[in-house]
Short mmCIF file of C-alpha atoms in Angstrom, two decimals:
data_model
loop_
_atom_site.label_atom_id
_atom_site.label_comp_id
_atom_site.label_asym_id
_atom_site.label_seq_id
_atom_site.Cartn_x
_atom_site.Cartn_y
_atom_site.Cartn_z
CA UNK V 1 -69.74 18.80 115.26
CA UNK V 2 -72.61 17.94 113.10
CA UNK V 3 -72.32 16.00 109.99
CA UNK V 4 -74.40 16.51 106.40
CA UNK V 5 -74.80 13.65 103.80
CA UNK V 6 -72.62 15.32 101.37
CA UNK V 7 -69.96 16.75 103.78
CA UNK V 8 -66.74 16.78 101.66
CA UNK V 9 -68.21 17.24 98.26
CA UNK V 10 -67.27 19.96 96.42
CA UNK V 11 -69.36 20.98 93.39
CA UNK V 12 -68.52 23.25 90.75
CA UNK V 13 -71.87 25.14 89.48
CA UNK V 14 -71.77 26.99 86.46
CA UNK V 15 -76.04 27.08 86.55
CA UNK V 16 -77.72 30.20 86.25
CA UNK V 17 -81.60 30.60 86.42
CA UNK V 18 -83.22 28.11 88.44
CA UNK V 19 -83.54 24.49 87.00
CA UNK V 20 -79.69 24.17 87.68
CA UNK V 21 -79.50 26.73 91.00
CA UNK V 22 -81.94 24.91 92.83
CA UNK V 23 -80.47 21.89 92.58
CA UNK V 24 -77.66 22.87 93.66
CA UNK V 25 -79.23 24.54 96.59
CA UNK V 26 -80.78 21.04 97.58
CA UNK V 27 -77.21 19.87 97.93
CA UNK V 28 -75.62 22.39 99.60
CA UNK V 29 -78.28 22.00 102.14
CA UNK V 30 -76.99 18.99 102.21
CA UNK V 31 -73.39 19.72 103.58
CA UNK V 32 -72.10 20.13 99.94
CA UNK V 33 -69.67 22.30 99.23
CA UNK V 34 -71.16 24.36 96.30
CA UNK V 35 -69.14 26.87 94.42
CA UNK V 36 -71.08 29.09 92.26
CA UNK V 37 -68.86 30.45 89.20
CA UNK V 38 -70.10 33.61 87.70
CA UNK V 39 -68.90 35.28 84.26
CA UNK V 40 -66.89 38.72 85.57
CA UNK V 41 -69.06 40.69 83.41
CA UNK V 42 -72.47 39.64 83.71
CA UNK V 43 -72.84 37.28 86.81
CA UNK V 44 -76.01 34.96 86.93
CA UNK V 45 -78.80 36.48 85.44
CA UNK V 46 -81.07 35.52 87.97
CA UNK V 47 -79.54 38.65 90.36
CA UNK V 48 -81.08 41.09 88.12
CA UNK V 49 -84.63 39.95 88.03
CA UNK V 50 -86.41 43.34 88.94
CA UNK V 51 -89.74 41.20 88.34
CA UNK V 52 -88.36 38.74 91.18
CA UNK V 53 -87.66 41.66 93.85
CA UNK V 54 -83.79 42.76 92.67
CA UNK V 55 -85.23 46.35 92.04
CA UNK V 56 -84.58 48.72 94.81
CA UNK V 57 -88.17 49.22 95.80
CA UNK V 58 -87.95 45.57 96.82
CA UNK V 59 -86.19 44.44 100.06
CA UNK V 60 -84.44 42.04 98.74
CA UNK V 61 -84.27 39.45 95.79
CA UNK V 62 -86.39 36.47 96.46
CA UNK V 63 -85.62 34.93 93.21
CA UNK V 64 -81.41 34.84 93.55
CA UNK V 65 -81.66 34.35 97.50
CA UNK V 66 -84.13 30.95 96.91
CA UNK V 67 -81.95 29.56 94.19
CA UNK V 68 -78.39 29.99 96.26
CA UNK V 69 -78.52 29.84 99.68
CA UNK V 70 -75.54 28.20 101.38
CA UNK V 71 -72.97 28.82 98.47
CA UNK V 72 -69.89 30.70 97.54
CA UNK V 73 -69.81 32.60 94.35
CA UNK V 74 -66.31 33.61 92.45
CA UNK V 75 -65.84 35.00 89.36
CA UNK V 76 -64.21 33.33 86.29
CA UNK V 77 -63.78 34.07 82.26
CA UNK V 78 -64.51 30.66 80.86
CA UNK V 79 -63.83 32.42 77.52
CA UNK V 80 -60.24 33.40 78.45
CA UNK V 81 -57.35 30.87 78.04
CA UNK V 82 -56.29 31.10 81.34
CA UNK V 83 -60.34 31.14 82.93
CA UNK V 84 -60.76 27.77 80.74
CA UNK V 85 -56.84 26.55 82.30
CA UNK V 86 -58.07 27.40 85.86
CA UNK V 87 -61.44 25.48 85.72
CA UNK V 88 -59.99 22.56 84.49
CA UNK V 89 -57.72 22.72 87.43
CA UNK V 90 -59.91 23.25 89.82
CA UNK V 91 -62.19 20.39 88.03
CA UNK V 92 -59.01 17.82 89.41
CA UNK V 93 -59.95 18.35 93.15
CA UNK V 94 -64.07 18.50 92.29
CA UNK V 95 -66.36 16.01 92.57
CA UNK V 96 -69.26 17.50 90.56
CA UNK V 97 -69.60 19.35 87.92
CA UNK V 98 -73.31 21.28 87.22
CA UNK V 99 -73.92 23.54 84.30
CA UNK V 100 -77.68 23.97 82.11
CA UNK V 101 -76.21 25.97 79.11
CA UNK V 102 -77.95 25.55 76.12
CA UNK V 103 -76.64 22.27 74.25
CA UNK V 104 -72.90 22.65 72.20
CA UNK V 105 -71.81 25.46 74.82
CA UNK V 106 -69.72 23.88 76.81
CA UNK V 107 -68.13 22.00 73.92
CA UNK V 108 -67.18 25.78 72.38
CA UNK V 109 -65.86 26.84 75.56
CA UNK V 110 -63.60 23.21 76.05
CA UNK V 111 -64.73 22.48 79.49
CA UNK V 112 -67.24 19.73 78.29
CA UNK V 113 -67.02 16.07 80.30
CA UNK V 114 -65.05 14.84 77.82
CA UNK V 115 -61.97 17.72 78.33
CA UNK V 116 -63.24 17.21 82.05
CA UNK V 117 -62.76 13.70 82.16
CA UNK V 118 -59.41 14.01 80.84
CA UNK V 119 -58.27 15.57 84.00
CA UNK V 120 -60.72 13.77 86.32
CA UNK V 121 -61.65 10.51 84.92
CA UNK V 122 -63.65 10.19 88.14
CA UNK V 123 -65.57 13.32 87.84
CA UNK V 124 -69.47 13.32 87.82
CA UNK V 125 -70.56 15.94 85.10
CA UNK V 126 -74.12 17.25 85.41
CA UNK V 127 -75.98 18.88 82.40
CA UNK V 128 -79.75 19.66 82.71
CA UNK V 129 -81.34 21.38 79.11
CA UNK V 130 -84.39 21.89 78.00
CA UNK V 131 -85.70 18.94 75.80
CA UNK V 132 -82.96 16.56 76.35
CA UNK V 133 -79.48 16.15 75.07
CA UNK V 134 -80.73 14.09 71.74
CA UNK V 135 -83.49 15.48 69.15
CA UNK V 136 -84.16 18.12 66.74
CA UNK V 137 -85.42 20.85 69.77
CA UNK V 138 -81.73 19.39 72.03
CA UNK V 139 -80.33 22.79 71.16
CA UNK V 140 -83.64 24.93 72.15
CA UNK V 141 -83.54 27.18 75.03
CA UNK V 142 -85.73 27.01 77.79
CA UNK V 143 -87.82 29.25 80.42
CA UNK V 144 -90.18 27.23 83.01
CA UNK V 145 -93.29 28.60 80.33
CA UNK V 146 -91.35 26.52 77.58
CA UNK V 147 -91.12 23.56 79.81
CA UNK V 148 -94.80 23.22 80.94
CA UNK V 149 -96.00 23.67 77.33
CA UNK V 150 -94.07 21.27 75.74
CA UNK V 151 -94.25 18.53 78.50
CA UNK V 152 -97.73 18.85 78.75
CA UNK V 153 -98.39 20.71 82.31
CA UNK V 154 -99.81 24.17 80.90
CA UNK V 155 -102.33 22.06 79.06
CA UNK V 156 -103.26 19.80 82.44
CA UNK V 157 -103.68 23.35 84.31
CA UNK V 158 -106.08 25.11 81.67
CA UNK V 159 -108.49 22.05 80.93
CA UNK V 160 -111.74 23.08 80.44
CA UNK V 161 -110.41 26.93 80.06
CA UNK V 162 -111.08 28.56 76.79
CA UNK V 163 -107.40 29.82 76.18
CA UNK V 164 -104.39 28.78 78.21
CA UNK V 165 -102.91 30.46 80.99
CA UNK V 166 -99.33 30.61 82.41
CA UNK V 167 -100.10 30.28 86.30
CA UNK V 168 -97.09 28.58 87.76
CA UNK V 169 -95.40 31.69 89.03
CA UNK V 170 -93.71 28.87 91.45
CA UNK V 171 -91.80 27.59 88.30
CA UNK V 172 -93.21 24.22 88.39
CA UNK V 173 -91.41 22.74 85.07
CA UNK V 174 -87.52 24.40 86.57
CA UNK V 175 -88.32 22.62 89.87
CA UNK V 176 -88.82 19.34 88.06
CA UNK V 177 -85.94 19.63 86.02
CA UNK V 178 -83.97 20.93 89.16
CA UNK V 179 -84.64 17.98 91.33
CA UNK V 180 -83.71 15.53 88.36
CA UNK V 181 -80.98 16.93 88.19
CA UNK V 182 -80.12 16.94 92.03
CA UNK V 183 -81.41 13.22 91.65
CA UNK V 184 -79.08 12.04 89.26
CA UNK V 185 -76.27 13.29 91.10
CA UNK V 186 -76.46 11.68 93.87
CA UNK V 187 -76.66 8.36 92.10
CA UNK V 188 -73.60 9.04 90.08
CA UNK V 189 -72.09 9.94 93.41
CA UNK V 190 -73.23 6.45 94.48
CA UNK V 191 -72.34 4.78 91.55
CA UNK V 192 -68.58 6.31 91.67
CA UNK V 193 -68.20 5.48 95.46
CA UNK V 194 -69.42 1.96 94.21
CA UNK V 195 -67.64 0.98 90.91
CA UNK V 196 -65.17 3.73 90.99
CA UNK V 197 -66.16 5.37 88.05
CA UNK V 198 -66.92 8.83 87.07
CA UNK V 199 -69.52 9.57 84.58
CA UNK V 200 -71.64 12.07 82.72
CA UNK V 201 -75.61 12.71 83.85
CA UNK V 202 -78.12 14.52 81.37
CA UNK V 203 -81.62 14.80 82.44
CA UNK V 204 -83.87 18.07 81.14
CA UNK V 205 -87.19 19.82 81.99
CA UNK V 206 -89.08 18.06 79.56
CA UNK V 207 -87.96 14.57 81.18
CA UNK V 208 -88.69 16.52 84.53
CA UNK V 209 -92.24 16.68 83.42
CA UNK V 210 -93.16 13.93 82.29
CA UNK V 211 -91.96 12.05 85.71
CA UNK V 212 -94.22 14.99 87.58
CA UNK V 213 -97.37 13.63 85.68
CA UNK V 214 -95.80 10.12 84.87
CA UNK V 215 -99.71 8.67 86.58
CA UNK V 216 -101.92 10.91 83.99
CA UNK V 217 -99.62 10.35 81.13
CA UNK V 218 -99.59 6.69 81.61
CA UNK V 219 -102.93 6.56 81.96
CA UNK V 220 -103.55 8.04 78.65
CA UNK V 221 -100.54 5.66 76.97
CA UNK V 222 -102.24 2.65 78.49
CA UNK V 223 -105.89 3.27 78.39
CA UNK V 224 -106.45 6.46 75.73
CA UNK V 225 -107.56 8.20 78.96
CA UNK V 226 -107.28 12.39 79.56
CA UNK V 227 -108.15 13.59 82.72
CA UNK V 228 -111.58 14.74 83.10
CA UNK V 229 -112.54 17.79 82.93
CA UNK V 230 -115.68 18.13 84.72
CA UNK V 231 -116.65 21.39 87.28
CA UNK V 232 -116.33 20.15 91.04
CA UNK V 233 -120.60 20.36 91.26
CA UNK V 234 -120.36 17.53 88.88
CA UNK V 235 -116.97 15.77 90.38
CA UNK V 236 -118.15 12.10 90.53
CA UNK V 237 -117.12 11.25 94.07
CA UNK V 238 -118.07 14.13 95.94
CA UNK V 239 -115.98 12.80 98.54
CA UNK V 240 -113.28 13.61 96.96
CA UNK V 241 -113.79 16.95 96.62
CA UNK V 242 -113.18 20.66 97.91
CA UNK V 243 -116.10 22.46 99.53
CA UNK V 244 -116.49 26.39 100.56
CA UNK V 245 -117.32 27.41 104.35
CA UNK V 246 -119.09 29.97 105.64
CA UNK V 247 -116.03 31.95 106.00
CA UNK V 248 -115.12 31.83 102.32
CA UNK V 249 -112.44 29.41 103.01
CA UNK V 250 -112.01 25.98 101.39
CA UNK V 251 -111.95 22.10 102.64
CA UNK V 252 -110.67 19.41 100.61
CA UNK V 253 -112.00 15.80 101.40
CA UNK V 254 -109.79 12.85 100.15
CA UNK V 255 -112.21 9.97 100.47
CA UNK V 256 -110.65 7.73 97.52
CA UNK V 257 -112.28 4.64 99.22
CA UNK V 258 -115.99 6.70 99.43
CA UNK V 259 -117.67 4.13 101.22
CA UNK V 260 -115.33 3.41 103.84
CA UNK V 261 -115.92 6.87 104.38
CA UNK V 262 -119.31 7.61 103.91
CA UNK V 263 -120.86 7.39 107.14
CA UNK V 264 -118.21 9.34 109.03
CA UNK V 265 -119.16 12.21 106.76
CA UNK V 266 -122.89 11.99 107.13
CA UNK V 267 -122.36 12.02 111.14
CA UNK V 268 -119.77 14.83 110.87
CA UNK V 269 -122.03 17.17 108.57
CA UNK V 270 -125.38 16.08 110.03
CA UNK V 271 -126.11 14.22 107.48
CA UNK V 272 -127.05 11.34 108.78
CA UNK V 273 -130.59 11.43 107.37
CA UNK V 274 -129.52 10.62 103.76
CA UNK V 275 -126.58 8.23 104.78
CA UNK V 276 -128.86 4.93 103.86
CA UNK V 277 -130.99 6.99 101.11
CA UNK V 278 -130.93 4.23 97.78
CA UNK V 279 -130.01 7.35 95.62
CA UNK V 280 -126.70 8.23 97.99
CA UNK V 281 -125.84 4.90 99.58
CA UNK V 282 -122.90 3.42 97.57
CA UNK V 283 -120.36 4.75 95.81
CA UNK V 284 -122.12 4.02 92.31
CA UNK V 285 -125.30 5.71 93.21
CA UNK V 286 -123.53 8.56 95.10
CA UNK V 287 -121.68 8.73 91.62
CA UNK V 288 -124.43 8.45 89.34
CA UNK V 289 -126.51 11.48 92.30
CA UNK V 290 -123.06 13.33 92.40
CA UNK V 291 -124.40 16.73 91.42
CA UNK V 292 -127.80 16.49 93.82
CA UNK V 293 -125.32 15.20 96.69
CA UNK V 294 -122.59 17.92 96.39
CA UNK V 295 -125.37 20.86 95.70
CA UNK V 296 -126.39 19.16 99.42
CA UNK V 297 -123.12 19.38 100.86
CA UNK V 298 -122.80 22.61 99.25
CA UNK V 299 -125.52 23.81 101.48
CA UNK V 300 -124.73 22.34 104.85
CA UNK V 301 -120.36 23.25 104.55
CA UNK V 302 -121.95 27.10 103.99
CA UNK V 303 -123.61 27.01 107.61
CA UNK V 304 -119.75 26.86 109.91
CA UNK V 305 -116.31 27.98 109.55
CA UNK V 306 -113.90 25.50 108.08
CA UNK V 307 -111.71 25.42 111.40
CA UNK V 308 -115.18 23.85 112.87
CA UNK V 309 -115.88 21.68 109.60
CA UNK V 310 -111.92 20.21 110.64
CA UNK V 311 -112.87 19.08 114.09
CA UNK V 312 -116.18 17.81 112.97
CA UNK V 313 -114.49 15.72 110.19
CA UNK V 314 -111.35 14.82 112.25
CA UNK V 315 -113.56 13.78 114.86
CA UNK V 316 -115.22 11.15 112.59
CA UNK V 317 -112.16 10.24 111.07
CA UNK V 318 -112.93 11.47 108.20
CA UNK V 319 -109.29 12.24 105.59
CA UNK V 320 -109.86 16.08 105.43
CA UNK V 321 -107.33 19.49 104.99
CA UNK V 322 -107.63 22.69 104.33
CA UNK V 323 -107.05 24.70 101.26
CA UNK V 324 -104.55 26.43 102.09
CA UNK V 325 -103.20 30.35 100.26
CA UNK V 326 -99.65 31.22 101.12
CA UNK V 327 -100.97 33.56 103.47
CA UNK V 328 -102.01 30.42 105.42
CA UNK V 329 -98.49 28.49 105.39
CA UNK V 330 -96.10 30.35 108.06
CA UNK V 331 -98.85 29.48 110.77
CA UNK V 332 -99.49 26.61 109.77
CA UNK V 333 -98.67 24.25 112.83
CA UNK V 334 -96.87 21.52 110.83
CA UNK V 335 -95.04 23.74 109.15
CA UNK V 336 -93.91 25.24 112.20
CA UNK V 337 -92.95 21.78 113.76
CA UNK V 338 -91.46 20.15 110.90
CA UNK V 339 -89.47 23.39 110.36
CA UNK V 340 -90.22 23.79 106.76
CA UNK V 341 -89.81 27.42 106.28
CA UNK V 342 -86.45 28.36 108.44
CA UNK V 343 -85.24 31.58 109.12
CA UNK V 344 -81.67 32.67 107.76
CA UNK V 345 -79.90 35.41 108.68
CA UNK V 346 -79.26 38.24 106.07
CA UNK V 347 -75.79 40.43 107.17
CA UNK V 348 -78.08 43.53 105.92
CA UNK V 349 -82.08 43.03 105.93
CA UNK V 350 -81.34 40.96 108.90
CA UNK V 351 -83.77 37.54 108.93
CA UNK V 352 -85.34 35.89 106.35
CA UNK V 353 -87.92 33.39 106.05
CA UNK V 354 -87.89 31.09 103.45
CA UNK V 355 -88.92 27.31 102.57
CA UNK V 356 -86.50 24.50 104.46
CA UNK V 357 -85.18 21.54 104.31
CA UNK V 358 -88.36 19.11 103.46
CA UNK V 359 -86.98 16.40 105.07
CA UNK V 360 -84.97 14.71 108.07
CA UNK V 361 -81.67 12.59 108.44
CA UNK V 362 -81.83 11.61 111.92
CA UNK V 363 -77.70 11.60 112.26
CA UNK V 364 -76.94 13.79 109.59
CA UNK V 365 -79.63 16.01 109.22
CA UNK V 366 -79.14 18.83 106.29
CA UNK V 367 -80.26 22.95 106.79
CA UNK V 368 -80.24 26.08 105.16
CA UNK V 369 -77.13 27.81 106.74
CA UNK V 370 -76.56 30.84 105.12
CA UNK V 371 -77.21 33.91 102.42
CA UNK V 372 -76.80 34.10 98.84
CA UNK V 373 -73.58 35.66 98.41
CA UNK V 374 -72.50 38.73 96.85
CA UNK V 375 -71.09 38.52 93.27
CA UNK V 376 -67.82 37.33 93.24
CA UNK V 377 -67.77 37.58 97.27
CA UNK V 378 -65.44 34.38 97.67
CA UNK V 379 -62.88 34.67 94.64
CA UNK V 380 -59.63 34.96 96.63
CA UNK V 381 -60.90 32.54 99.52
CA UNK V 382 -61.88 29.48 97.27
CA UNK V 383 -58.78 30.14 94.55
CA UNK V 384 -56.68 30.17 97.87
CA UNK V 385 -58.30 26.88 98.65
CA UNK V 386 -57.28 25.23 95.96
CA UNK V 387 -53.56 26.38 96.15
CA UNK V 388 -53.19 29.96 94.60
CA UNK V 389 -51.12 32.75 96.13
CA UNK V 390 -51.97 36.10 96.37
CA UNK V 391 -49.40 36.85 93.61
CA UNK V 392 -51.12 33.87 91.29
CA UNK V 393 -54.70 35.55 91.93
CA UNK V 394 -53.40 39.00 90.92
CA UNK V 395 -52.04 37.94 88.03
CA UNK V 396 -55.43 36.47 86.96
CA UNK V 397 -57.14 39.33 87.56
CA UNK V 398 -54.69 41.78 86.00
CA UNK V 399 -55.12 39.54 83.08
CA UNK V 400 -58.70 38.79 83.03
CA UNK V 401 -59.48 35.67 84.07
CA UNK V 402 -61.03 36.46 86.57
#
């Protein structure tokens, strides 16, 4: 049989949304044993996105099938005396913990790490929030809008716009915060297979960010620097630079070292005429020239298709790619032999492409094995896991616990 990395680990995951969820999903992809706890009542939130496909007209949610793949979801009244009892029990036997409520939640609700800790000293406890545990904001709430415009993304994306847009429908500032958290996990996991001890993690979105841009920020901290915010006709190595073909599609060249390069683009583009021109020849002149040379390049990318621009450049060895749409992505042949969008089987739309596992353990290689589940779907199954009778699990329901 197979073997994961995290075979063996059970986590409990009281995340909702996404920063927390797709975490989570990163580990049970993993081999982690991931058990998603839902309030009776409401459930995560993130099933009921109609803008995310939950609304009948859709075919299924994209939102709550991306951000829990490969767990088990029961139901459990954190507010009731005997909910709060039966996490703490089933906290014993965990090895992680995982919640993103708002800061001073789980203290109200007594299932923080300390009243964790009590029963599992060795317990890693996960918290992700917006802005950080400390601060004035630590008790703000957060949506992936939030995140980018107070860590400085939303700002990055709109320079040179006249009013900022939100355009990160791909929730750029939850994803950061999501694989911090899934990060700091896993060392805490190290560190208690280590030195034995258990411990509490906080990381946030804003931290998230920051790490995403930690080259343009330090940059600016160092030097006084902001990126520029010039138009690509004026970019100052046109080498590194994105270019439109004839068939309205898009190259990017990533020349950073321009005169390495140079010559290998002249020969590819049939340039060669201009390769030893004073005005284009080095990297300084092709700088100070940048708008006459790109209005040139302009020109000749216009006269083929960018799959004959690619061969051209790759013959020359020139560092090239295309710009790609999502359109582009399911046939694109690396992501087909990499496997980085997998197909998982639905048990009613049948299968379902989505994005993979991004990378590969050659002897215990991780994979998206199954659905989303169904609210509550695995109540009895895990509670039976962790000792309960059927007569236990009644009386928890009869009473509302769960």
């Amino acid at each position: 049989m197979q073997r994961s990395p995290l075979d063996g680990i059970t986590i409990l995951d009281l995340t909702i949304w996404q920063n927390g969820p797709w975490a989570t999903v990163m580990l049970s992809d993993m081999g982690a044993n991931v058990i998603k706890i839902e309030d009776p009542d409401k459930g995560d939130p993130g099933r009921n996105m109609a803008a995310a496909g939950a609304n009948v007209t859709r075919k299924v949610s994209h939102y709550f099938q991306t951000m829990n793949r490969n767990k088990r979801s029961m139901t459990l009244n954190l507010k009731h005396p005997e909910g709060k009892k039966l996490f703490l029990e089933m906290a014993k036997k965990a090895d992680v913990v995982a919640q993103n409520f708002r800061v001073g939640v789980v203290e109200k609700l007594g299932i923080d790490y300390e009243a964790v800790k009590k029963v599992n000293p060795k317990i890693v406890y996960a918290s992700v929030s917006g802005f950080g545990p400390k601060g004035p904001d630590a008790k703000d709430g957060v949506f992936d809008i939030l995140g980018q415009g107070r860590g400085g993304l939303l700002w990055l994306l709109n320079l040179g716009e006249a009013e900022p847009i939100y355009r990160s429908y791909a929730g750029l500032s939850d994803q950061t915060g999501a694989i911090t958290l899934a990060y700091g996990i896993l060392l805490a996991i190290i560190s208690r297979e280590r030195f034995g001890v258990g411990q509490h993690m906080q990381t946030s979105q804003l931290g998230g960010q920051l790490m995403l841009q930690a080259l343009a920020i330090n940059s600016y901290l160092m030097n006084g620097d902001l990126p520029l915010t010039r138009p690509r006709t004026q970019n100052g190595n046109p080498l590194f630079n994105i270019y439109k073909c004839g068939d309205e599609k898009w190259v990017a060249l990533g020349c950073v070292q321009s005169d390495r390069w140079w010559p290998g683009v002249c020969n590819a583009l049939g340039l060669n005429h201009i390769k030893d021109d004073p005005r284009f020849a080095t990297m300084g002149e092709r700088s100070k020239n940048c708008v006459e040379v790109i209005k040139i390049m302009d020109k000749t990318f216009a006269t083929k298709t960018r799959e004959e621009w690619l061969k051209l450049l790759k013959a020359n060895d020139v560092i090239c790619g295309p710009v790609q749409s999502y359109a582009d992505l399911p046939n694109d042949p690396q992501v087909i032999a990499n496997e980085y969008i997998t197909t998982v089987k639905h048990p009613i739309h049948g299968d379902l492409r989505e994005v993979g596992v991004p990378l590969k353990l050659s002897e215990t290689p991780g994979h998206a094995r199954k659905t989303a589940p169904e609210f509550g779907e695995h109540t009895e199954e895990v509670l039976q896991e962790f000792g309960y009778s059927w007569e236990q699990i009644a009386k928890l329901r009869e009473h509302g616990a769960i």
